[in-house]
CSV table of C-alpha atoms in Angstrom, one decimal:
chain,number,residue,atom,x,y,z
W,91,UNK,CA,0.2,-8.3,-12.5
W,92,UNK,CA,0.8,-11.4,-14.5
W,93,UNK,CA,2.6,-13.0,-12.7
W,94,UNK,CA,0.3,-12.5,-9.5
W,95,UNK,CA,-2.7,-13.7,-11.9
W,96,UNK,CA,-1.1,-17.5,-12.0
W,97,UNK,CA,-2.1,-17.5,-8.6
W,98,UNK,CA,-5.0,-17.9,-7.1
W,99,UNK,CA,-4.5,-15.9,-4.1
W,100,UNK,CA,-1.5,-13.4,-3.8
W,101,UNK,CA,-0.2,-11.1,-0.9
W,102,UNK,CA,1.6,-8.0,-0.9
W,103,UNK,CA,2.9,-5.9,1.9
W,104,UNK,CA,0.5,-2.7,1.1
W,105,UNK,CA,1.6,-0.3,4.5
W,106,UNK,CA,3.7,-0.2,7.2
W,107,UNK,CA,5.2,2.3,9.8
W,108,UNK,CA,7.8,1.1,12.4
W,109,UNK,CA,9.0,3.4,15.4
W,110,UNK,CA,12.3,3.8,16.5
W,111,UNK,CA,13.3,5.5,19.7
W,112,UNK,CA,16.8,7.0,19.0
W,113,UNK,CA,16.9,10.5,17.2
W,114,UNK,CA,19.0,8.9,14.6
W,115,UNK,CA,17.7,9.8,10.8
W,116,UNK,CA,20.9,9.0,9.2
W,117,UNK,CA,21.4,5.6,10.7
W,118,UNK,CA,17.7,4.5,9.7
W,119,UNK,CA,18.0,5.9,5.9
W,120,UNK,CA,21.6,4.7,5.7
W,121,UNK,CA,21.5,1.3,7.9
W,122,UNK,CA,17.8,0.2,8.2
W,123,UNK,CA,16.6,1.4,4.0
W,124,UNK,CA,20.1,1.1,2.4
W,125,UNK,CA,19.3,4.3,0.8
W,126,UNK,CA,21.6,7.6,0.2
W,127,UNK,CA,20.1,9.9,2.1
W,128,UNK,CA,21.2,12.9,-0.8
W,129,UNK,CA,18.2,11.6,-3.1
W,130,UNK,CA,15.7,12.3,-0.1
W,131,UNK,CA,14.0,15.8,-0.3
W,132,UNK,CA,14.2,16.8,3.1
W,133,UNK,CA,11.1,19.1,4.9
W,134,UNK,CA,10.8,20.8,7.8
W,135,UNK,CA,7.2,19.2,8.2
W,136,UNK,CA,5.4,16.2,9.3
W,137,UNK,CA,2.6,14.2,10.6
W,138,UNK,CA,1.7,12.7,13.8
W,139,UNK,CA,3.9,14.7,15.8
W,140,UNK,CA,6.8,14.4,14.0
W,141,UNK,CA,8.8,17.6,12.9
W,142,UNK,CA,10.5,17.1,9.5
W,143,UNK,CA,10.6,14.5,6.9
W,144,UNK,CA,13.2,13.0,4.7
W,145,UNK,CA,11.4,12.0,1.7
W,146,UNK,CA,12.0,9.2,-1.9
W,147,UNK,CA,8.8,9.7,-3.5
W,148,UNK,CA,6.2,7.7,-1.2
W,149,UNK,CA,9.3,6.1,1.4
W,150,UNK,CA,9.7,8.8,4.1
W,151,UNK,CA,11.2,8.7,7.1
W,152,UNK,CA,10.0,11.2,10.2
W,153,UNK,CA,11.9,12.8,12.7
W,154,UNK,CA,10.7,14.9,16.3
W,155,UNK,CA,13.3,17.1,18.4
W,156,UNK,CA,15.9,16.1,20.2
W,157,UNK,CA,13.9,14.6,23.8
W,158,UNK,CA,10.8,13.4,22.0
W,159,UNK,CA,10.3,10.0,22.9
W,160,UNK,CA,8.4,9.4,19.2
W,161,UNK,CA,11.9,9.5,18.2
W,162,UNK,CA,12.1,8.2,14.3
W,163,UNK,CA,9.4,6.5,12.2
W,164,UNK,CA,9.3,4.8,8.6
W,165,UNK,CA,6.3,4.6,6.7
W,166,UNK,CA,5.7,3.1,3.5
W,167,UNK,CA,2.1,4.0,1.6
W,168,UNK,CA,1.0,1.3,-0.6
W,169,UNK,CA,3.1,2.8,-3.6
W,170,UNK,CA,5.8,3.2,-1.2
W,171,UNK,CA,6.3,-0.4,-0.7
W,172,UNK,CA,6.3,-1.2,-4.2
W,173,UNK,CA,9.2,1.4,-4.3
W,174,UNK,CA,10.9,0.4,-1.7
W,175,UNK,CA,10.6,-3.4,-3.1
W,176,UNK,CA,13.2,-2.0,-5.8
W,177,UNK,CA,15.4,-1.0,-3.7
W,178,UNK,CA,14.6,-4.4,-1.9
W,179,UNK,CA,15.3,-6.4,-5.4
W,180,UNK,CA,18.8,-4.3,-5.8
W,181,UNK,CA,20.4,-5.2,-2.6
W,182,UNK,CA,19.0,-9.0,-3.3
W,183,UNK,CA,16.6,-8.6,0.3
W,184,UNK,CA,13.8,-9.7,0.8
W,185,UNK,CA,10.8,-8.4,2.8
W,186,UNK,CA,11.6,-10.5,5.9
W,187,UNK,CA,15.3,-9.2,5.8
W,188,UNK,CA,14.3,-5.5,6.3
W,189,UNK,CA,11.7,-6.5,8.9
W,190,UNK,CA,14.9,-8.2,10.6
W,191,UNK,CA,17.3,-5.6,10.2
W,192,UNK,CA,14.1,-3.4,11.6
W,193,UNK,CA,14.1,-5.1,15.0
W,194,UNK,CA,17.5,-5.5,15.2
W,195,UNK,CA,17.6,-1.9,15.3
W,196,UNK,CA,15.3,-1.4,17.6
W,197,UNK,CA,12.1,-0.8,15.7
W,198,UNK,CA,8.3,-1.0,16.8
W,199,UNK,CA,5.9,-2.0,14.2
W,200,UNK,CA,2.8,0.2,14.7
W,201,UNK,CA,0.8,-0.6,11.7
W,202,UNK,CA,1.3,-3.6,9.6
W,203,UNK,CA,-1.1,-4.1,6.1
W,204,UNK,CA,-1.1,-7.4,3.9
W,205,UNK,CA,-3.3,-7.1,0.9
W,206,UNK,CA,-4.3,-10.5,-0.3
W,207,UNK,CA,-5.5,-10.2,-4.2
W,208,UNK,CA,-8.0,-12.7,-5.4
W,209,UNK,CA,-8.1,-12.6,-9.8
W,210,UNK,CA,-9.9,-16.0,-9.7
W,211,UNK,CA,-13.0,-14.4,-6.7
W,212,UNK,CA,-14.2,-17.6,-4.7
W,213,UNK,CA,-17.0,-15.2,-3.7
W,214,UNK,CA,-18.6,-11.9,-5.0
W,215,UNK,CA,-19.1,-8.8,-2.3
W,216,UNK,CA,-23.0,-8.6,-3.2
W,217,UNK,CA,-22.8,-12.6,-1.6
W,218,UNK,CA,-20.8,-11.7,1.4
W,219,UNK,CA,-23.2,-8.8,1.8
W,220,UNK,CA,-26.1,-11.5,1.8
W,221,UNK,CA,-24.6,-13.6,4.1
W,222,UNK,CA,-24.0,-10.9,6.9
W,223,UNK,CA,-27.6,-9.7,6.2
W,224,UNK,CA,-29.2,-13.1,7.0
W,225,UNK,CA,-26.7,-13.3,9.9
W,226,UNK,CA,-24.9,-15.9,8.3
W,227,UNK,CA,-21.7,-15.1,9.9
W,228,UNK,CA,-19.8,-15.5,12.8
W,229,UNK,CA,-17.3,-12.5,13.7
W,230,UNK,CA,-15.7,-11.2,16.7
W,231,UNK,CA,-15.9,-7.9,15.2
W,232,UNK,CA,-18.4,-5.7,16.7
W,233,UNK,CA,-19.2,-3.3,13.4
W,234,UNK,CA,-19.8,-4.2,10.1
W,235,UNK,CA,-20.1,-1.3,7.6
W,236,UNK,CA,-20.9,-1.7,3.4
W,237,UNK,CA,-20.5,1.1,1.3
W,238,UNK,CA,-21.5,0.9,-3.1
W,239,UNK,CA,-21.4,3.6,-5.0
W,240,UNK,CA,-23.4,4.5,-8.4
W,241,UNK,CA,-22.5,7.0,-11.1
W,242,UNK,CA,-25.4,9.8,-11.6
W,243,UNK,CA,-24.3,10.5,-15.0
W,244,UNK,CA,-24.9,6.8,-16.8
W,245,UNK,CA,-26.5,4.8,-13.8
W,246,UNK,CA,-23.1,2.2,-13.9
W,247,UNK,CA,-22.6,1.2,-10.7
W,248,UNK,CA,-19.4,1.5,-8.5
W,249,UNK,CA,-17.4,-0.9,-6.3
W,250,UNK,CA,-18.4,-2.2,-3.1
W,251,UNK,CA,-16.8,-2.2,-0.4
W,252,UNK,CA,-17.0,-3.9,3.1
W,253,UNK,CA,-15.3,-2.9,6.4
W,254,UNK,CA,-15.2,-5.3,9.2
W,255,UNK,CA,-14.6,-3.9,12.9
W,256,UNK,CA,-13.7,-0.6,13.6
W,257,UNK,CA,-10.9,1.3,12.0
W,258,UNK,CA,-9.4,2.3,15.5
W,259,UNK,CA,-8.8,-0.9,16.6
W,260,UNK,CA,-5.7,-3.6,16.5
W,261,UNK,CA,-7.1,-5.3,13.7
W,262,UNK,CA,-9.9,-4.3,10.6
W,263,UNK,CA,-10.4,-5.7,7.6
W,264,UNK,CA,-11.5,-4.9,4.2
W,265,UNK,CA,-13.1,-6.4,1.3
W,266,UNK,CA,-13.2,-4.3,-2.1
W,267,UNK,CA,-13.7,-4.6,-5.9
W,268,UNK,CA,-10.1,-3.6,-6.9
W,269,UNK,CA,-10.9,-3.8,-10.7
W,270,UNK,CA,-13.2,-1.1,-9.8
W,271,UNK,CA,-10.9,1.3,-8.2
W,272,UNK,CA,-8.4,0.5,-10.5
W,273,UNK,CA,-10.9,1.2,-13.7
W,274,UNK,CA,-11.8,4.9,-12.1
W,275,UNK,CA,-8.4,5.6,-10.8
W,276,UNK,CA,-7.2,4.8,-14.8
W,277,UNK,CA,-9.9,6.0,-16.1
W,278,UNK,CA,-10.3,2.3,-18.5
W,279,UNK,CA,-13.0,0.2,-19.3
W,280,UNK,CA,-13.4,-1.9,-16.2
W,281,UNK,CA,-12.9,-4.8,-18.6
W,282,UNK,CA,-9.3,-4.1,-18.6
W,283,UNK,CA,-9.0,-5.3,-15.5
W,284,UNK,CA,-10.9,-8.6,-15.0
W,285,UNK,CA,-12.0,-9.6,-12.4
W,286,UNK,CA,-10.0,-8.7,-9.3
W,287,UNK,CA,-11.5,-8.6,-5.7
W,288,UNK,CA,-8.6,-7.9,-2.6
W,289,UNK,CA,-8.8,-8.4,0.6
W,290,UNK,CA,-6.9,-6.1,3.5
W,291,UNK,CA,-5.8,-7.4,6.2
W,292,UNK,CA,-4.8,-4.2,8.6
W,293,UNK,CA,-3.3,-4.2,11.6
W,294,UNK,CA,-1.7,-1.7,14.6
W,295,UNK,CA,0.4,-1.9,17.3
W,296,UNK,CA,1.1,-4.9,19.3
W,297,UNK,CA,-0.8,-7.0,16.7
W,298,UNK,CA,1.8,-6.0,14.0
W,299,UNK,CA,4.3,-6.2,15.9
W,300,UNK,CA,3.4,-9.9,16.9
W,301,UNK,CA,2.6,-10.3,13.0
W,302,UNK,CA,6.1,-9.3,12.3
W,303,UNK,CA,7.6,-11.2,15.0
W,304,UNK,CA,5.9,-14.4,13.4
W,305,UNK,CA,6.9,-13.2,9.5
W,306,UNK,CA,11.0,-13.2,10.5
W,307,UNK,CA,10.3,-16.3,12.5
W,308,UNK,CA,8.8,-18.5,9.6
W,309,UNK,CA,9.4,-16.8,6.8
W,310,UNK,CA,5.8,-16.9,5.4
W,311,UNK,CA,2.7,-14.9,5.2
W,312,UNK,CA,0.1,-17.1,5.0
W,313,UNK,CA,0.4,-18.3,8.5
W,314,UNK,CA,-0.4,-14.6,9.5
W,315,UNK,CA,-3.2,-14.1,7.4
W,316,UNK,CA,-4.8,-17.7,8.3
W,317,UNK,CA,-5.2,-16.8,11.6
W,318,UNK,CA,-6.4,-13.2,11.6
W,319,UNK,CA,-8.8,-14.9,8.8
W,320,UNK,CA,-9.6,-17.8,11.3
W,321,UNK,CA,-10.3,-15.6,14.3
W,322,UNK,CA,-12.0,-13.2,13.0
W,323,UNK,CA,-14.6,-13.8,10.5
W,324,UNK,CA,-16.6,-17.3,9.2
W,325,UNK,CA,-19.2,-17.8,6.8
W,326,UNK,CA,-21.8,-20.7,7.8
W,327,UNK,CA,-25.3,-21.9,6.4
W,328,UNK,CA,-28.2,-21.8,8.6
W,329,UNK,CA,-30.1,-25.1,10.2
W,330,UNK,CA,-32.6,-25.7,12.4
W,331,UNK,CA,-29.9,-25.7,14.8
W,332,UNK,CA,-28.5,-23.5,17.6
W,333,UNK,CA,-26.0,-21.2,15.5
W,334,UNK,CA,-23.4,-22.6,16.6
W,335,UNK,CA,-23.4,-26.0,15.2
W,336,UNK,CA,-23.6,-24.6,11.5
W,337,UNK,CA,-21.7,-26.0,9.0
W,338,UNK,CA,-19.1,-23.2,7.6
W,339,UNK,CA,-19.7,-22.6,3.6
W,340,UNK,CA,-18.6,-24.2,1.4
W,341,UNK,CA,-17.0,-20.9,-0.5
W,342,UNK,CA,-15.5,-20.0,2.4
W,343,UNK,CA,-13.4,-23.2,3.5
W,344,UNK,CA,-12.5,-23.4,-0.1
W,345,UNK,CA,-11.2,-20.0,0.3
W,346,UNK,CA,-9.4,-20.7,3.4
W,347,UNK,CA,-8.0,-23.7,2.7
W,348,UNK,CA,-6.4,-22.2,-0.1
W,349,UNK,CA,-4.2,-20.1,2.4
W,350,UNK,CA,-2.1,-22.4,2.5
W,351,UNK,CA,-0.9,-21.6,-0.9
W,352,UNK,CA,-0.9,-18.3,-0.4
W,353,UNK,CA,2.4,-16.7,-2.0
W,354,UNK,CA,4.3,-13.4,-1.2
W,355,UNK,CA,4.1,-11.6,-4.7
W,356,UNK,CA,6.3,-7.9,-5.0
W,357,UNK,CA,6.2,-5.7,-7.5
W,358,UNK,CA,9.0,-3.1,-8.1
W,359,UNK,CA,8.3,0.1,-9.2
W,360,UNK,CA,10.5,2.6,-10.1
W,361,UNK,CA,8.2,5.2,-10.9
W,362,UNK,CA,9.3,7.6,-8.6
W,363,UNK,CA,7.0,11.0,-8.4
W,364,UNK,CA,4.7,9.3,-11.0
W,365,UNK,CA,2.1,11.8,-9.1
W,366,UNK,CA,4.0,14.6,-10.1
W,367,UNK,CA,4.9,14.1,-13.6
W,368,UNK,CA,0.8,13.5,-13.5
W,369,UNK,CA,0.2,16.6,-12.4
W,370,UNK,CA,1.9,18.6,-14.9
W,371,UNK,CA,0.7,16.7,-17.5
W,372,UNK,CA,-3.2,17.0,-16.6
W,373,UNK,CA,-3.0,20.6,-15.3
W,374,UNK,CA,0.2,22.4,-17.3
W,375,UNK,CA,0.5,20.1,-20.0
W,376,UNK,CA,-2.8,21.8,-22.1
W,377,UNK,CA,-1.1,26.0,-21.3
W,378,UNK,CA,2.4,24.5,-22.1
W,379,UNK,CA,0.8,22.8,-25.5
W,380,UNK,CA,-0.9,26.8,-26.1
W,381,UNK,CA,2.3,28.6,-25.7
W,382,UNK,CA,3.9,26.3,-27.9
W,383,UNK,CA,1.2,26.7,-30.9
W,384,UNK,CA,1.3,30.3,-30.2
W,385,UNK,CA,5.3,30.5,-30.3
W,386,UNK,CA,4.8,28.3,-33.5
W,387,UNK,CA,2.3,30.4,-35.8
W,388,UNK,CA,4.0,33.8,-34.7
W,389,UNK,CA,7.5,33.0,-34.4
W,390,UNK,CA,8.2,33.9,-31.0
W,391,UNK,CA,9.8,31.7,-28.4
W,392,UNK,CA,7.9,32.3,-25.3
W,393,UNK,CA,7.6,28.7,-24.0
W,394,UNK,CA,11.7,28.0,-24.2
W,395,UNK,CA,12.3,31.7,-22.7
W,396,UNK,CA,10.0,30.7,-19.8
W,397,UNK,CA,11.8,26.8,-19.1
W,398,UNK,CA,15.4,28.7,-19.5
W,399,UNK,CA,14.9,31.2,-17.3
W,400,UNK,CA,13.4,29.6,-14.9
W,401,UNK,CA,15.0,28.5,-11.8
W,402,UNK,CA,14.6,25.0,-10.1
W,403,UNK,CA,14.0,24.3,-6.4
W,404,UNK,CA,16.0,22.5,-4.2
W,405,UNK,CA,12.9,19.9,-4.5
W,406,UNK,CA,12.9,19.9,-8.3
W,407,UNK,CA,17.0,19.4,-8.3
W,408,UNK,CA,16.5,16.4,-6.2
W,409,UNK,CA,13.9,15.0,-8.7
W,410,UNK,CA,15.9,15.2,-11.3
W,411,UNK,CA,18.6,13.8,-9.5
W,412,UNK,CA,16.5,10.5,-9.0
W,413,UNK,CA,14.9,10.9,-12.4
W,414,UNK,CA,18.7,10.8,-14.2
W,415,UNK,CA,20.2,8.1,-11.5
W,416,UNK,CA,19.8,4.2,-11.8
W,417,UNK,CA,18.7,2.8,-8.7
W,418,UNK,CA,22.0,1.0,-7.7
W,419,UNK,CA,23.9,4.2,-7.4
W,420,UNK,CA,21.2,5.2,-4.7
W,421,UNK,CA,21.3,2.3,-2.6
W,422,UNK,CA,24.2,1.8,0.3
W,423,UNK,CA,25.7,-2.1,0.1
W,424,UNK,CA,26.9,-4.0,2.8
């Protein structure tokens, strides 16, 4: 994140799912992702409705049966983005190109997330918290919800966390510690990771699709995330004055102001099925390690007997495929 960290405010595209209404998987992997659709693992499962999934890792694409009007959908997790963002890099695209080539094909945005990450904070969440509890704030959302957390076993606290409006509706917010997260996810001294606060901006249906409609037009983010920002949520210090005439915070003008030099920031990763190598490595990493000494001290060969003899899934075989392939033999160029 080094680069981000010269910054002081960074976004990142952090989810997004877009709808298409033909029945046309191969045209949306091949056309709309630029991706060889024989290093997806392909399942005859799904969510929302959907009926099978074609699968890189965390970029998936959904399909329903012939007749459903769901038709196709796309959707990128957080990892997924910074995935697909190497794919992105390869074919020398950019974000707004693939939202393009998304409504040129058709496509629906139904869910749209910007994280914005803050390494220099111009506020801390306990201060935010203490604003909204004096009623120092001015919001059209209805719901405000906080949410801390404390460790039992050395009395360390956790990270907080606000949500602003409700999670069912076109637009919610959040505010959370990321250096937190990122410390228990990791398992490091929160040290490691400074201080890092990141705001979510999260949005669904026609409000990401207008957002989208306004990325490809003027090719920035901050305009999108100054006015959700704008409408949505001020910070102002109390006088002996109807509320409304309250002078916004300093803190938070600062921060605001400061949109305006808000930067897209990506982050390839290449990682593909981190998770799973993860996996084995915490849960059959320690019996593997036991065969081994065993096989060691008593001369058998157990451990190699069991790998060779093993057979690999059709899952597995397209792992390896992607594990073994660089990334430009998997992408399809115009």
């Amino acid at each position: 994140m080094a680069e981000a960290e010269k910054q002081p405010l960074t976004a990142m595209v952090d989810y997004l799912r877009v709808s298409f209404k033909h029945q046309d998987e191969d045209r949306i992997i091949q056309n709309v992702l630029g991706i060889k659709k024989a290093f997806m693992i392909h399942e005859e499962r799904a969510f929302y409705g959907y009926v099978g999934t074609y699968a890189l890792d965390f970029i998936r694409v959904l399909y329903s049966i012939p007749g459903d009007a769901k038709g196709t959908l796309i959707e990128l997790s957080g990892q997924g983005c910074r995935q697909y963002e190497t794919f992105l890099k390869g074919m020398k695209k950019t974000w707004f190109d693939f939202f393009q080539q998304c409504l040129q094909n058709g496509g629906t945005f139904t869910r749209l997330d910007i994280a914005i990450d803050d390494h220099k904070p111009y506020f801390s969440l306990l201060k935010i918290r203490d604003k909204i509890e004096r009623q120092e704030c001015t919001t059209r959302f209805k719901k405000i919800v906080f949410h801390s957390s404390v460790n039992s076993k050395d009395w360390h606290r956790g990270g907080h966390t606000i949500y602003f409006g409700s999670r069912k509706s076109d637009v919610h917010i959040c505010f959370y510690e990321k250096n937190y997260e990122q410390a228990e996810k990791w398992n490091l001294p929160l040290e490691d990771f400074g201080e890092w606060n990141r705001y979510e901006i999260r949005m669904k249906d026609q409000r990401a699709q207008e957002a989208i409609r306004h990325l490809v037009d003027r090719q920035d983010f901050k305009g999108v995330a100054m006015e959700v920002i704008n409408n949505y949520l001020r910070f102002v210090e109390a006088r002996d004055v109807h509320r409304r005439y309250w002078d916004t915070s300093l803190f938070w003008q600062t921060f605001v102001e400061d949109f305006g030099h808000l930067r897209l920031f990506v982050e390839p990763a290449q990682d593909f099925y981190e998770k799973s190598l993860n996996w084995m490595k915490n849960y059959c990493a320690p019996t593997m390690k036991m065969v081994w000494e065993k096989d060691r001290i008593l001369g058998t060969n157990d451990l190699m007997d069991m790998i060779q003899f093993s057979d690999m899934g059709k899952r597995q075989e397209k792992m390896l495929d992607v594990f073994v392939t660089d990334i430009d033999d998997m992408m399809i160029r115009e």
